[in-house]
Amino acid sequence: MLFAIIAQDKPNGVEHRMAVRPTHLKHLETLGDRLVFAGPFLDAEGKPTGSLMVIEAPSLEEGMALAAADPFVTQGVFAAYEVKRWNWGINNPDKRGQ
């Protein structure tokens, strides 16, 4: 199953995000093939304001656990995040999650 992690950064948090980012990227590397894709939301100036990550997990509970372990969560970059089951319906190159 695929899960989207949709997160919003804390206000005025770009500096903190950038400080935590190397640890966050190392964490994403440990996910291996479970990480489908990831990237930041950007404001009009191109500064990050949140994140969208799609992961593969056998259950919502495991998807939520993976999200909760992200350094952007544990180190307080995100003001809020949610994990939702997601279906890759269009342009799914590997038919993942189906």
Short mmCIF file of C-alpha atoms in Angstrom, two decimals:
data_model
loop_
_atom_site.label_atom_id
_atom_site.label_comp_id
_atom_site.label_asym_id
_atom_site.label_seq_id
_atom_site.Cartn_x
_atom_site.Cartn_y
_atom_site.Cartn_z
CA MET A 1 0.00 0.00 0.00
CA LEU A 2 1.09 3.54 -0.69
CA PHE A 3 0.78 6.39 1.80
CA ALA A 4 1.20 10.12 1.28
CA ILE A 5 2.79 12.08 4.09
CA ILE A 6 1.64 15.68 3.78
CA ALA A 7 3.41 18.09 6.11
CA GLN A 8 3.47 21.80 6.84
CA ASP A 9 6.53 23.46 8.32
CA LYS A 10 6.40 25.68 11.37
CA PRO A 11 6.24 29.39 10.46
CA ASN A 12 9.62 31.02 9.82
CA GLY A 13 11.29 27.62 10.05
CA VAL A 14 13.52 27.59 6.96
CA GLU A 15 16.76 27.93 8.96
CA HIS A 16 15.80 25.08 11.30
CA ARG A 17 14.67 22.93 8.34
CA MET A 18 18.01 23.43 6.62
CA ALA A 19 19.90 22.53 9.80
CA VAL A 20 17.94 19.25 10.15
CA ARG A 21 17.89 18.48 6.42
CA PRO A 22 21.09 16.34 6.27
CA THR A 23 19.71 14.06 9.00
CA HIS A 24 16.33 13.95 7.25
CA LEU A 25 17.99 12.95 3.95
CA LYS A 26 19.97 10.19 5.66
CA HIS A 27 16.72 8.91 7.16
CA LEU A 28 15.07 8.87 3.73
CA GLU A 29 18.02 6.88 2.35
CA THR A 30 17.42 4.19 4.99
CA LEU A 31 13.91 3.68 3.64
CA GLY A 32 15.30 2.24 0.41
CA ASP A 33 12.55 1.10 -1.97
CA ARG A 34 9.87 1.96 0.60
CA LEU A 35 10.36 5.62 -0.38
CA VAL A 36 8.53 6.21 -3.66
CA PHE A 37 9.23 9.94 -3.95
CA ALA A 38 9.64 13.01 -1.79
CA GLY A 39 10.10 16.75 -2.05
CA PRO A 40 9.28 20.10 -0.49
CA PHE A 41 6.37 22.43 -1.04
CA LEU A 42 7.68 25.88 -2.00
CA ASP A 43 6.39 29.39 -1.46
CA ALA A 44 6.40 32.13 -4.13
CA GLU A 45 10.05 32.87 -3.34
CA GLY A 46 11.07 29.22 -3.72
CA LYS A 47 11.56 28.64 0.01
CA PRO A 48 10.36 25.33 1.50
CA THR A 49 7.11 25.42 3.46
CA GLY A 50 6.40 21.72 3.94
CA SER A 51 6.86 18.31 2.38
CA LEU A 52 5.15 15.64 0.34
CA MET A 53 6.50 12.12 0.67
CA VAL A 54 5.01 8.93 -0.66
CA ILE A 55 6.04 5.69 1.02
CA GLU A 56 5.13 2.05 0.65
CA ALA A 57 4.12 0.18 3.81
CA PRO A 58 2.02 -2.90 4.61
CA SER A 59 -0.41 -0.96 6.81
CA LEU A 60 -1.47 2.53 7.87
CA GLU A 61 0.05 1.91 11.29
CA GLU A 62 3.45 1.12 9.79
CA GLY A 63 3.19 4.11 7.46
CA MET A 64 2.43 6.32 10.44
CA ALA A 65 5.40 4.87 12.32
CA LEU A 66 7.71 5.60 9.40
CA ALA A 67 6.44 9.17 9.24
CA ALA A 68 6.81 9.66 12.99
CA ALA A 69 10.46 8.53 12.82
CA ASP A 70 11.41 11.23 10.29
CA PRO A 71 13.83 13.77 11.78
CA PHE A 72 11.65 16.58 10.43
CA VAL A 73 9.00 15.24 12.84
CA THR A 74 11.22 14.29 15.78
CA GLN A 75 13.22 17.53 15.64
CA GLY A 76 10.23 19.84 15.28
CA VAL A 77 10.48 21.09 11.70
CA PHE A 78 6.86 20.26 10.93
CA ALA A 79 4.00 22.13 12.56
CA ALA A 80 1.65 19.35 11.47
CA TYR A 81 1.56 16.32 9.23
CA GLU A 82 -0.89 13.66 8.15
CA VAL A 83 -0.55 10.22 6.64
CA LYS A 84 -3.17 9.15 4.12
CA ARG A 85 -3.53 6.05 2.00
CA TRP A 86 -2.80 7.05 -1.58
CA ASN A 87 -3.38 5.51 -4.99
CA TRP A 88 -0.97 6.27 -7.82
CA GLY A 89 -3.56 6.27 -10.57
CA ILE A 90 -1.87 8.13 -13.46
CA ASN A 91 1.68 7.77 -14.85
CA ASN A 92 2.57 5.03 -12.37
CA PRO A 93 5.73 3.68 -14.02
CA ASP A 94 6.05 0.50 -11.96
CA LYS A 95 2.37 -0.02 -11.06
CA ARG A 96 3.38 0.43 -7.40
CA GLY A 97 0.74 0.03 -4.73
CA GLN A 98 -1.70 -1.76 -7.02
#
